[in-house]
mmCIF file of N, CA and C in Angstrom:
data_model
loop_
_atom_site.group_PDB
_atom_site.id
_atom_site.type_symbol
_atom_site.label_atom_id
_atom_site.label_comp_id
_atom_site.label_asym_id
_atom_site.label_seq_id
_atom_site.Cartn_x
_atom_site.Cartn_y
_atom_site.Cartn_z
ATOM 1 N N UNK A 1 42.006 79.695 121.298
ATOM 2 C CA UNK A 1 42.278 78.265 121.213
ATOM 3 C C UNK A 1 43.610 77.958 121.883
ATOM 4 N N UNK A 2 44.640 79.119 121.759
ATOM 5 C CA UNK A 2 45.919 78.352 122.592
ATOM 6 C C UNK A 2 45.627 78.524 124.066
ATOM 7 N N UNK A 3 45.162 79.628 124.275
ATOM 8 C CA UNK A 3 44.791 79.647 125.711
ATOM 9 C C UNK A 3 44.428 78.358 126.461
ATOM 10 N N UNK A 4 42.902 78.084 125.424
ATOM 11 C CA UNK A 4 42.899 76.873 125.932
ATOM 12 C C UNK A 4 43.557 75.694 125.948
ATOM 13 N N UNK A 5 44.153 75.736 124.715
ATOM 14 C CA UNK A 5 45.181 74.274 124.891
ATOM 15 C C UNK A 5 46.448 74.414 126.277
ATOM 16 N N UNK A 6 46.227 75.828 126.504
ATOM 17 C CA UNK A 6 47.276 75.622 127.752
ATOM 18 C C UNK A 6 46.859 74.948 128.945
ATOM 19 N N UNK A 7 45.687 75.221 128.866
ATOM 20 C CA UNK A 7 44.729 74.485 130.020
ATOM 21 C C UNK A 7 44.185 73.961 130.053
ATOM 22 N N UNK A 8 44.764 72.450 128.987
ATOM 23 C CA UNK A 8 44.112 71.162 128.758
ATOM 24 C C UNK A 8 44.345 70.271 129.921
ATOM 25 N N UNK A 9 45.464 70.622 130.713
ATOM 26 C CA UNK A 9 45.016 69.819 131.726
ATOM 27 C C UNK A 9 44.111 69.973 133.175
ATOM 28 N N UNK A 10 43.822 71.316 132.882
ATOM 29 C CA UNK A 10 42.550 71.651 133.944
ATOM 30 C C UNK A 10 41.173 71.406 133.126
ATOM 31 N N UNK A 11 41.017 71.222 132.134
ATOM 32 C CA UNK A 11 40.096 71.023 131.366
ATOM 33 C C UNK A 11 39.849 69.200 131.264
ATOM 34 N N UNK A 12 40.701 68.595 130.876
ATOM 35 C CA UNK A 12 40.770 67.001 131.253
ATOM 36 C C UNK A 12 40.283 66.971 132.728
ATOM 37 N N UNK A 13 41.275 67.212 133.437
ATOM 38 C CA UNK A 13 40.506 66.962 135.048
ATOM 39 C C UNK A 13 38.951 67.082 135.531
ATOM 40 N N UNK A 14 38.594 68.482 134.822
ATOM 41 C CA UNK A 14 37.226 68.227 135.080
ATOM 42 C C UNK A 14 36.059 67.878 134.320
ATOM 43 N N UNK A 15 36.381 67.185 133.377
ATOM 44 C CA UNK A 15 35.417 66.544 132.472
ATOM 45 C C UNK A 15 35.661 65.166 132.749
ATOM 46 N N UNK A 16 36.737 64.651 133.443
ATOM 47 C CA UNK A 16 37.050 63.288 133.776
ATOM 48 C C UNK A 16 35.903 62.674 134.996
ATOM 49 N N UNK A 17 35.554 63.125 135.699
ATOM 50 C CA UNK A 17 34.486 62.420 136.580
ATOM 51 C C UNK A 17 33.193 63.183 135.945
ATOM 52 N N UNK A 18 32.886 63.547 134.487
ATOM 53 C CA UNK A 18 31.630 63.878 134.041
ATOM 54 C C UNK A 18 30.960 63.130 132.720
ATOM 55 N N UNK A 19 32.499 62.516 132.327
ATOM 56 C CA UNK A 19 31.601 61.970 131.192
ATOM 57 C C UNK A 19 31.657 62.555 130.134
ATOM 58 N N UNK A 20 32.175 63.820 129.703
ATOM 59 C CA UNK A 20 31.613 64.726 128.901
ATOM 60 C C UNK A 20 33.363 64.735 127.860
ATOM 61 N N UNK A 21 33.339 65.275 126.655
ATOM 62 C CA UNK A 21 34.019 65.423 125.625
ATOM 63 C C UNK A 21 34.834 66.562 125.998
ATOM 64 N N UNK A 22 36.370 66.629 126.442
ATOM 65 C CA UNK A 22 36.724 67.701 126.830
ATOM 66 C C UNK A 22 37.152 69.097 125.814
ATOM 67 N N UNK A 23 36.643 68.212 124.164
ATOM 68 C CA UNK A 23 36.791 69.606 123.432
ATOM 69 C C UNK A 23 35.539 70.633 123.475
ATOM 70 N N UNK A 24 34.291 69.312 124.285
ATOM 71 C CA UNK A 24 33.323 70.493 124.367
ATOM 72 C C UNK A 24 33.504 71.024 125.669
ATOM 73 N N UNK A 25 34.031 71.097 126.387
ATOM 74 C CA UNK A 25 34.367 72.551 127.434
ATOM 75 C C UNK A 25 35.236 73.115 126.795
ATOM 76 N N UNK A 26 36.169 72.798 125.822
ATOM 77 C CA UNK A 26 37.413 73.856 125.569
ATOM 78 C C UNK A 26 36.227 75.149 124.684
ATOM 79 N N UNK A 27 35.538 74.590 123.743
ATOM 80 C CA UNK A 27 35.008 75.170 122.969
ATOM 81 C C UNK A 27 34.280 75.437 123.433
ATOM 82 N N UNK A 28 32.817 75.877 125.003
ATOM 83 C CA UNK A 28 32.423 76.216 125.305
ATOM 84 C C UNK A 28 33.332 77.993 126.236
ATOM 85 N N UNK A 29 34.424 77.420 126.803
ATOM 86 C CA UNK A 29 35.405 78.729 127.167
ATOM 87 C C UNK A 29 35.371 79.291 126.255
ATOM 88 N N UNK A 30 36.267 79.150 125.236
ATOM 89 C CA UNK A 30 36.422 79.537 123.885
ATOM 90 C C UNK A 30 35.347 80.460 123.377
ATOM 91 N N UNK A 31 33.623 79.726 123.128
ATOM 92 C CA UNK A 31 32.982 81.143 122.535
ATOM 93 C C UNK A 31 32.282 81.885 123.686
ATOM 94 N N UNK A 32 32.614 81.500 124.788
ATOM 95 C CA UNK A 32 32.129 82.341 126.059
ATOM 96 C C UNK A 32 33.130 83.958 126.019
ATOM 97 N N UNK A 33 34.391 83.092 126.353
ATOM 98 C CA UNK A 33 35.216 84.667 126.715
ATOM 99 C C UNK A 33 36.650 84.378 125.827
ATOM 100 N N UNK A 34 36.576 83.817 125.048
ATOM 101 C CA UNK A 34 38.129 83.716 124.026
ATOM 102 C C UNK A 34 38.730 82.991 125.033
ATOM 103 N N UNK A 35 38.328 82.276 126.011
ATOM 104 C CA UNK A 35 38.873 81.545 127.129
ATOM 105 C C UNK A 35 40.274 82.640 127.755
ATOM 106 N N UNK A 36 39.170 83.423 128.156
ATOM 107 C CA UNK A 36 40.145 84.656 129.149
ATOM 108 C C UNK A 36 38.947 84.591 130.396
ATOM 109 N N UNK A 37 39.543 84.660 130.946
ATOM 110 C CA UNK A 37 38.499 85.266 132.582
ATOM 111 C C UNK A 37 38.356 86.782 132.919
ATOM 112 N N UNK A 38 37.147 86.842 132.291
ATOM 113 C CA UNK A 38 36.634 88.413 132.209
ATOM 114 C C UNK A 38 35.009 88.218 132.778
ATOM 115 N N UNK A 39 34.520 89.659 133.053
ATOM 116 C CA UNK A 39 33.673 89.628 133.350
ATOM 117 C C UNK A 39 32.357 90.426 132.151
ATOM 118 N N UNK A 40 31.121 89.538 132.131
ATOM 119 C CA UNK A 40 30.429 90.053 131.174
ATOM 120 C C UNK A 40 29.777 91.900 131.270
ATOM 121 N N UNK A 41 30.183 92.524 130.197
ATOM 122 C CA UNK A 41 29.660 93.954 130.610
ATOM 123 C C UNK A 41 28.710 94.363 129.191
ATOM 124 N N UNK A 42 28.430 93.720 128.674
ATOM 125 C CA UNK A 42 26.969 93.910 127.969
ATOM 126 C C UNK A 42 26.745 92.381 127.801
ATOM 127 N N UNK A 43 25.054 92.836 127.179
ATOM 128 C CA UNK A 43 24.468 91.533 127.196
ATOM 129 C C UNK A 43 23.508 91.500 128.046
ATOM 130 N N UNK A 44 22.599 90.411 128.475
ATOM 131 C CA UNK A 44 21.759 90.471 128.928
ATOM 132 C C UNK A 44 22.270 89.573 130.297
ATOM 133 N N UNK A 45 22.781 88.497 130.582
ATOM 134 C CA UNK A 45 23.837 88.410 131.411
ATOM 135 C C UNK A 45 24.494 88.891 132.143
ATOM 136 N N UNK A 46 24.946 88.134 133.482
ATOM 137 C CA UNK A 46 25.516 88.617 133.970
ATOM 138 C C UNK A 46 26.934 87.482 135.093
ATOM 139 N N UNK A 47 27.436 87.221 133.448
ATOM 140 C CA UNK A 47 28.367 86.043 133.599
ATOM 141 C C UNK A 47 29.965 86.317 133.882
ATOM 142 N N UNK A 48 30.793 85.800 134.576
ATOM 143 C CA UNK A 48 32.254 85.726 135.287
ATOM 144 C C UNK A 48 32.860 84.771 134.396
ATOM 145 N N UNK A 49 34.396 85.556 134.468
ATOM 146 C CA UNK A 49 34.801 83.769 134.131
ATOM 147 C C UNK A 49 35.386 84.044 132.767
ATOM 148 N N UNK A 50 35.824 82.233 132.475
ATOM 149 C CA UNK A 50 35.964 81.771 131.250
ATOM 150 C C UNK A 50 35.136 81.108 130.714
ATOM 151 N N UNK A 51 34.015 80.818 131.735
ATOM 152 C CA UNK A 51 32.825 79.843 131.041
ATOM 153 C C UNK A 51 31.627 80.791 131.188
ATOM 154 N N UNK A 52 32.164 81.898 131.469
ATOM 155 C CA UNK A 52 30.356 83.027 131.754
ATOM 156 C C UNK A 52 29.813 82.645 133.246
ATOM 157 N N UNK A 53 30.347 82.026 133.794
ATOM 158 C CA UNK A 53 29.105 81.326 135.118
ATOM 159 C C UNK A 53 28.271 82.733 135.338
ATOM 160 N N UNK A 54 26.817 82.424 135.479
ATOM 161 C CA UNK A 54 26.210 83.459 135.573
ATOM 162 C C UNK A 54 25.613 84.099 137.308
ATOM 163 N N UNK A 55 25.906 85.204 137.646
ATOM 164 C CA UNK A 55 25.577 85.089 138.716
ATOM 165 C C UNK A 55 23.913 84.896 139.177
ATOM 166 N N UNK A 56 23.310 84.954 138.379
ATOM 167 C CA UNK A 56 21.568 84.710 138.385
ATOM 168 C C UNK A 56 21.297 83.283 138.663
ATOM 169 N N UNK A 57 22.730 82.615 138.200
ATOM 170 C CA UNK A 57 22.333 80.648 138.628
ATOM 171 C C UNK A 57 22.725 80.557 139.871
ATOM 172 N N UNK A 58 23.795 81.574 140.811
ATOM 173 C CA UNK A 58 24.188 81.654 141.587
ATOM 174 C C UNK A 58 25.458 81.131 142.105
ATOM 175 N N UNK A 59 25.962 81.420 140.771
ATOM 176 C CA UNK A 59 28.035 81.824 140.834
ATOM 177 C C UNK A 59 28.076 82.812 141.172
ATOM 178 N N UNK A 60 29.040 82.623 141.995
ATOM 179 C CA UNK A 60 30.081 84.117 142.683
ATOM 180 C C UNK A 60 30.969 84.050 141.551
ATOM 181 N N UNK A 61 31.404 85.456 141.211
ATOM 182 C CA UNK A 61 32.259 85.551 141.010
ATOM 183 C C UNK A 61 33.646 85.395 140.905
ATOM 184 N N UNK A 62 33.864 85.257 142.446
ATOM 185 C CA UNK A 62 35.265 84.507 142.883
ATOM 186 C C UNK A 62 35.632 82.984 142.120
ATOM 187 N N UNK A 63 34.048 82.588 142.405
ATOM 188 C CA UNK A 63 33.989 80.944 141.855
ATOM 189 C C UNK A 63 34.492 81.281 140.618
ATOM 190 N N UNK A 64 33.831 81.673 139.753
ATOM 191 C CA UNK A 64 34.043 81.649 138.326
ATOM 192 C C UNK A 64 35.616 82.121 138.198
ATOM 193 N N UNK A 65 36.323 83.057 138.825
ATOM 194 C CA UNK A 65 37.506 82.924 138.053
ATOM 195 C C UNK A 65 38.279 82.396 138.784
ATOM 196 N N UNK A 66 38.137 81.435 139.409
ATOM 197 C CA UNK A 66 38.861 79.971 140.221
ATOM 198 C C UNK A 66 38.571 79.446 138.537
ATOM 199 N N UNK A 67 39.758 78.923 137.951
ATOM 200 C CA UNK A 67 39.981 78.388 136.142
ATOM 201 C C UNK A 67 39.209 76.516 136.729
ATOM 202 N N UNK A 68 40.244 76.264 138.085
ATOM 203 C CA UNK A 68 40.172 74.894 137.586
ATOM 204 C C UNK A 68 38.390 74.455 138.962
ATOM 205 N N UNK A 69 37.949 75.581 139.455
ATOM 206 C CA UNK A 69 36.912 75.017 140.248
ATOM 207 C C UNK A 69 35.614 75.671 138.681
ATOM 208 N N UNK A 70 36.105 76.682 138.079
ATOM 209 C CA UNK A 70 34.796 76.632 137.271
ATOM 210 C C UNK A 70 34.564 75.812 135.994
ATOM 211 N N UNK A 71 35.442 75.226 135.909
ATOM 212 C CA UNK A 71 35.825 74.261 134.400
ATOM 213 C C UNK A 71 34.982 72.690 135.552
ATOM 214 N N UNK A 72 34.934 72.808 136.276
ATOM 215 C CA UNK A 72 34.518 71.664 137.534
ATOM 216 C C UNK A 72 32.981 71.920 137.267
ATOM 217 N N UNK A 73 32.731 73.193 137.232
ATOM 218 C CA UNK A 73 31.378 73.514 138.173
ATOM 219 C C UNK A 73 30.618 73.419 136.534
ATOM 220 N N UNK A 74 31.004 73.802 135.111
ATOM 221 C CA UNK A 74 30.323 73.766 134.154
ATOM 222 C C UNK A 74 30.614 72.733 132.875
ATOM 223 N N UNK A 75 31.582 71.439 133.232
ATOM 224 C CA UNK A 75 31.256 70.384 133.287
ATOM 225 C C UNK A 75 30.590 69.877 133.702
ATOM 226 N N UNK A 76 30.530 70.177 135.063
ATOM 227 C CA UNK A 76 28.985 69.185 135.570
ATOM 228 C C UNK A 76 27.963 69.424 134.949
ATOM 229 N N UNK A 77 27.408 70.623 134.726
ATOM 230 C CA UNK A 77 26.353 71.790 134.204
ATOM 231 C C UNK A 77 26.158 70.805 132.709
ATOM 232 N N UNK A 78 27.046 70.907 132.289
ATOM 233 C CA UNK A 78 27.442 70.244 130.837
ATOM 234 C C UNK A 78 26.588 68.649 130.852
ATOM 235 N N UNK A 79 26.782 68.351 131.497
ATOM 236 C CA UNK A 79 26.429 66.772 131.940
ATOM 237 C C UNK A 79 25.186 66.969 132.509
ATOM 238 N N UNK A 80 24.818 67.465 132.735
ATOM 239 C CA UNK A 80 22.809 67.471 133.439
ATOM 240 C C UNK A 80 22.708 67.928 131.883
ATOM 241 N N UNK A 81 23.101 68.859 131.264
ATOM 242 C CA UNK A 81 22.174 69.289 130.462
ATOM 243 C C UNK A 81 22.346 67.942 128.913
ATOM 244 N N UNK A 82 23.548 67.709 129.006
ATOM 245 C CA UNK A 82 23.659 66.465 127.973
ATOM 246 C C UNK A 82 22.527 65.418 128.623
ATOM 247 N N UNK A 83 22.284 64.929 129.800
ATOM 248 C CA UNK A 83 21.464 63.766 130.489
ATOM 249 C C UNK A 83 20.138 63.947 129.774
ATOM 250 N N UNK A 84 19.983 65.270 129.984
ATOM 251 C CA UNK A 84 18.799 66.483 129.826
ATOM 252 C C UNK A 84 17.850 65.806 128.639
ATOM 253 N N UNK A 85 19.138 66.255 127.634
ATOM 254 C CA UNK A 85 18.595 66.095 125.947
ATOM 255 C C UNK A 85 18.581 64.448 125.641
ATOM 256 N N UNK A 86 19.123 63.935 126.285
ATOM 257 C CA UNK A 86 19.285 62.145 125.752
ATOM 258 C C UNK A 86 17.956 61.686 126.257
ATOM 259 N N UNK A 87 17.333 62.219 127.392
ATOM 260 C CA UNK A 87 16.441 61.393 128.394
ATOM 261 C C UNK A 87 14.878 62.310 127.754
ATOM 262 N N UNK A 88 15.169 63.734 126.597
ATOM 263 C CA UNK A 88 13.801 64.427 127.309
ATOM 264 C C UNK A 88 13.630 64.485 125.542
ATOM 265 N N UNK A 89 14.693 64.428 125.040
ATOM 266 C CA UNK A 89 14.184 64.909 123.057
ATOM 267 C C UNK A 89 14.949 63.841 122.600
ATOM 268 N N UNK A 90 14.119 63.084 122.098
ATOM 269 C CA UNK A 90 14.217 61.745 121.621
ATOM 270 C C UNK A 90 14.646 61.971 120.007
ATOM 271 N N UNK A 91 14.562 62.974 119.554
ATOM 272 C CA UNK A 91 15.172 62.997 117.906
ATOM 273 C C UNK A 91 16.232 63.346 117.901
ATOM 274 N N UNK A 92 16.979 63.993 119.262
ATOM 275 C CA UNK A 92 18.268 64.335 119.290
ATOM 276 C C UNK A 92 19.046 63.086 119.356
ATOM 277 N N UNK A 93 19.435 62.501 118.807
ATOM 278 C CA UNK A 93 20.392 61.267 118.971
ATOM 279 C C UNK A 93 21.719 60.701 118.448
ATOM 280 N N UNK A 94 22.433 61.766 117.388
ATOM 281 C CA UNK A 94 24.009 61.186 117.137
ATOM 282 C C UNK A 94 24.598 62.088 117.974
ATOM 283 N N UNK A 95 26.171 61.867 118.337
ATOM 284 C CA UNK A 95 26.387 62.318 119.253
ATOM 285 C C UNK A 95 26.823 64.110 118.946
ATOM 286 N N UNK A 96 26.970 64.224 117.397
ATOM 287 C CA UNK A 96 27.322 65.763 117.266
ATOM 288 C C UNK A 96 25.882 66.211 117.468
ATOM 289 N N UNK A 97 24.820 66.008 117.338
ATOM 290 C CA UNK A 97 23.770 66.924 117.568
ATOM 291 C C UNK A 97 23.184 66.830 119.157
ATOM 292 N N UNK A 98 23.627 65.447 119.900
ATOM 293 C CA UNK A 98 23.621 65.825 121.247
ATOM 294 C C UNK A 98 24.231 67.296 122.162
ATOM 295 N N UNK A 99 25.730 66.928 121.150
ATOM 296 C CA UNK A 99 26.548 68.359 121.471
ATOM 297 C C UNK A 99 26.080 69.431 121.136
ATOM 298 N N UNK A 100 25.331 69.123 120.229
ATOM 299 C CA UNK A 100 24.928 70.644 119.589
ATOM 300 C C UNK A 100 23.854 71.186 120.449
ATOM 301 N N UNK A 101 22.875 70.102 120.931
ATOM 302 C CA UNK A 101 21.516 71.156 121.989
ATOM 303 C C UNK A 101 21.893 71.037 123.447
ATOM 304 N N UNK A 102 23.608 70.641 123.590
ATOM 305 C CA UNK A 102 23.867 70.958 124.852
ATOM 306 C C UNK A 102 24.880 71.938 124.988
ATOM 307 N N UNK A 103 25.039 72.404 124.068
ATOM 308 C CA UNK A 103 25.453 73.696 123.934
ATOM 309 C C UNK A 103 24.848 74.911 123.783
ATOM 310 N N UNK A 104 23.506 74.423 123.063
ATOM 311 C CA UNK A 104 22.574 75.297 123.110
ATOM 312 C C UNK A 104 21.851 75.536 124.822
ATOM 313 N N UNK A 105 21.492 74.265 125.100
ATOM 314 C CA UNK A 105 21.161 74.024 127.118
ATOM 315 C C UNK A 105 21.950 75.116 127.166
ATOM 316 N N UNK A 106 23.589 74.952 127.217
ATOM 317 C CA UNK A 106 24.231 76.026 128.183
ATOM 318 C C UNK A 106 24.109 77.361 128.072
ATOM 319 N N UNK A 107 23.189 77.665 126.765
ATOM 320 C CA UNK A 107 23.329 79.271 126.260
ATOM 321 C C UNK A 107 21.727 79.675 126.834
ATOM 322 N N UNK A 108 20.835 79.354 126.418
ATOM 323 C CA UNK A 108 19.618 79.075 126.808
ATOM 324 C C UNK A 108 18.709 78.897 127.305
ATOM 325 N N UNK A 109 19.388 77.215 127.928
ATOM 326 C CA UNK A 109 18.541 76.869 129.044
ATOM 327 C C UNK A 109 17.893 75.616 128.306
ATOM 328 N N UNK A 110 17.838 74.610 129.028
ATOM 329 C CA UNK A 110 17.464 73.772 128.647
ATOM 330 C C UNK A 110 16.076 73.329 127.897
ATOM 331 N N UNK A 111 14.980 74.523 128.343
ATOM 332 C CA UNK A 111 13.908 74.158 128.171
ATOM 333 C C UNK A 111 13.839 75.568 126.719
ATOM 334 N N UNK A 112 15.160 76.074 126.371
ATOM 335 C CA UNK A 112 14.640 76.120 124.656
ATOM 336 C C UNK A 112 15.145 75.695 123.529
ATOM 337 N N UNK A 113 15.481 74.464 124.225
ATOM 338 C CA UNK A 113 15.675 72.700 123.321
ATOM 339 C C UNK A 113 15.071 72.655 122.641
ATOM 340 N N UNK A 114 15.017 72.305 120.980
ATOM 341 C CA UNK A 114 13.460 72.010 120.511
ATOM 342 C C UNK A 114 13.979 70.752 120.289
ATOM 343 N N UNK A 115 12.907 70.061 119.720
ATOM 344 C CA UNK A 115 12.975 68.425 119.773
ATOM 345 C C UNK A 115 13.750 68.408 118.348
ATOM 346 N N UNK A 116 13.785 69.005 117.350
ATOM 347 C CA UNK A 116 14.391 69.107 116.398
ATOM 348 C C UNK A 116 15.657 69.909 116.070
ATOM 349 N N UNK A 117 16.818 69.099 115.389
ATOM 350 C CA UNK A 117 18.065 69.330 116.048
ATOM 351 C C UNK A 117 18.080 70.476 114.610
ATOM 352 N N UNK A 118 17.312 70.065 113.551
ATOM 353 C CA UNK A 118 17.072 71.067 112.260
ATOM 354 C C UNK A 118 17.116 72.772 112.855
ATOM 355 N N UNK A 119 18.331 73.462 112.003
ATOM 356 C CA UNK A 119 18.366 74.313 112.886
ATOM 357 C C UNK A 119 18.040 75.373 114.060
ATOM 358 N N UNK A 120 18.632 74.372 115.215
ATOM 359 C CA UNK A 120 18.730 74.345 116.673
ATOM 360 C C UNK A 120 18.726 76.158 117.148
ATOM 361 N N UNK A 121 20.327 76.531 116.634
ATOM 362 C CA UNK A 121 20.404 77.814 117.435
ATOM 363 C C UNK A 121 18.974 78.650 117.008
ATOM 364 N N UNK A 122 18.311 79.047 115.508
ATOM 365 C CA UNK A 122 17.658 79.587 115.504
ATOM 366 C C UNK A 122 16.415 79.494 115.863
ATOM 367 N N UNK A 123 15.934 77.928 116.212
ATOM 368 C CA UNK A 123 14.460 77.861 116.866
ATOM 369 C C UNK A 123 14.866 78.379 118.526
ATOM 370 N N UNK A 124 15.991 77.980 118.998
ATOM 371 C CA UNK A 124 16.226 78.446 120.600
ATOM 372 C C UNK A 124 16.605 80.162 120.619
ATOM 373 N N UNK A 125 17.022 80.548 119.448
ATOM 374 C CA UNK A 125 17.555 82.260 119.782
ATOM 375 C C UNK A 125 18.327 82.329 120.387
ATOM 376 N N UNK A 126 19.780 81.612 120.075
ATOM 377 C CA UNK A 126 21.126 81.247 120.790
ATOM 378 C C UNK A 126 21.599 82.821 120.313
ATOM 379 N N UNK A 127 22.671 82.919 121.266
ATOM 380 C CA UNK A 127 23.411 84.339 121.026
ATOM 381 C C UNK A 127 24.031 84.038 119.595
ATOM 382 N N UNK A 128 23.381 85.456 118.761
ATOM 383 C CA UNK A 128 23.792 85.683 117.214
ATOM 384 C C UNK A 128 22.925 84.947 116.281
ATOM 385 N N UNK A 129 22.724 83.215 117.212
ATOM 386 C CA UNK A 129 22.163 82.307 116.328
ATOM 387 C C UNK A 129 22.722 81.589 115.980
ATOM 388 N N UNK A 130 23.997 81.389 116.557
ATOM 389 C CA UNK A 130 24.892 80.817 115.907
ATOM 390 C C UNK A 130 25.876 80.036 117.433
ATOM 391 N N UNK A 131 25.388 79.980 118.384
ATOM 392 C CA UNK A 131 26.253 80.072 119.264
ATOM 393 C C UNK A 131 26.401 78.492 119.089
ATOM 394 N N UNK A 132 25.271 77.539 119.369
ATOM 395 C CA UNK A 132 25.769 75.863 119.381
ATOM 396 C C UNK A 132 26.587 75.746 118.276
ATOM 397 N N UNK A 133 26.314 75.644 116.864
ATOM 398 C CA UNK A 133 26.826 75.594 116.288
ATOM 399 C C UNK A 133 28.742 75.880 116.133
ATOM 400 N N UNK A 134 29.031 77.046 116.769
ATOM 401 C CA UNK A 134 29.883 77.655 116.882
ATOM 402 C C UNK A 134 30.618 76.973 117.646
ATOM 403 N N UNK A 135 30.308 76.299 118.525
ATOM 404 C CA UNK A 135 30.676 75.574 119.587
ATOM 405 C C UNK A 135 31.263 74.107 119.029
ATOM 406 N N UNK A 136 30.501 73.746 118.032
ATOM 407 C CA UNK A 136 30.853 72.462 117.326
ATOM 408 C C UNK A 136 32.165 72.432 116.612
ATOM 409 N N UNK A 137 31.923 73.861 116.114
ATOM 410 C CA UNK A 137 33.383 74.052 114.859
ATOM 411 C C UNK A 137 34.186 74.260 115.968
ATOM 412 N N UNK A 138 34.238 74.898 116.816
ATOM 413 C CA UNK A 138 35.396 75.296 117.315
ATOM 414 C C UNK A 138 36.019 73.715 117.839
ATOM 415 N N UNK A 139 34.987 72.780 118.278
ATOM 416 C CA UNK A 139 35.207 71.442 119.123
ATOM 417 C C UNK A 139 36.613 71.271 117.539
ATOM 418 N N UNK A 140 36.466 71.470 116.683
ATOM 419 C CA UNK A 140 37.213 70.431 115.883
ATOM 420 C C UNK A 140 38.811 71.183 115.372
ATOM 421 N N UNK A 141 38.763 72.014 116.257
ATOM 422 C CA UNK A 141 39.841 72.885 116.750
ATOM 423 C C UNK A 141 41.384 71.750 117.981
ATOM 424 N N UNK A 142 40.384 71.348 118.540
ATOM 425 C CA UNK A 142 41.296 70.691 119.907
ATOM 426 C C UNK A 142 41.473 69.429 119.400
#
């Protein structure tokens, strides 16, 4: 969490032309890599970074530990997949449970959204099961 508060202002910057809540990128770094830029070495993944960018979506590496081009690149990410859930699962609708299956989108994938926000991580099989969720508490961190 201090990490990230050090880099609240690369974190503001790129949630500012997205729309998006910048404690949910802090808290997306945060349960990705303790918001350190490391690279994933277990797991099923194969994510860079402080946000995981995965190279299977087709992040380089380099990209991902560029702090203030990948906080850019998964804000945006953040924002299709928030559009995602507002426009495609109609029971998702206050804004903490928006956050919550777009946090799940980012772990996931969008399409193992269920329409029911009733617990989310375990109908999607979020890492642990716990990962959206995790993401929420931590939001109330920043």
């Amino acid at each position: 969490i201090e990490r990230a508060n050090e880099q609240m202002n690369i974190i503001t910057s790129a949630v500012r032309n997205n729309g998006i809540d910048p404690r949910l990128l802090a808290a997306i770094g945060v349960r990705e890599s303790g918001f350190q830029s490391v690279d994933q070495t277990a797991g099923a993944g194969h994510g860079f970074g402080v946000f995981q960018l995965d190279a299977g979506q087709g992040y380089s590496s380099e990209d991902a530990h560029n702090l203030s081009l990948a906080a850019n690149l998964t804000a945006a990410h953040l924002r299709s997949d928030m559009d995602r859930v507002t426009n495609h699962r109609p029971t998702v609708v206050s804004a903490g449970a928006v956050n919550l299956a777009t946090a799940v989108a980012y772990n996931r994938g969008f399409g193992s959204v269920p329409d029911n926000p009733v617990n989310m991580d375990q109908a999607a099989g979020t890492a642990h099961l716990n990962y959206g969720i995790s993401v929420i508490e931590l939001m109330s961190c920043f």
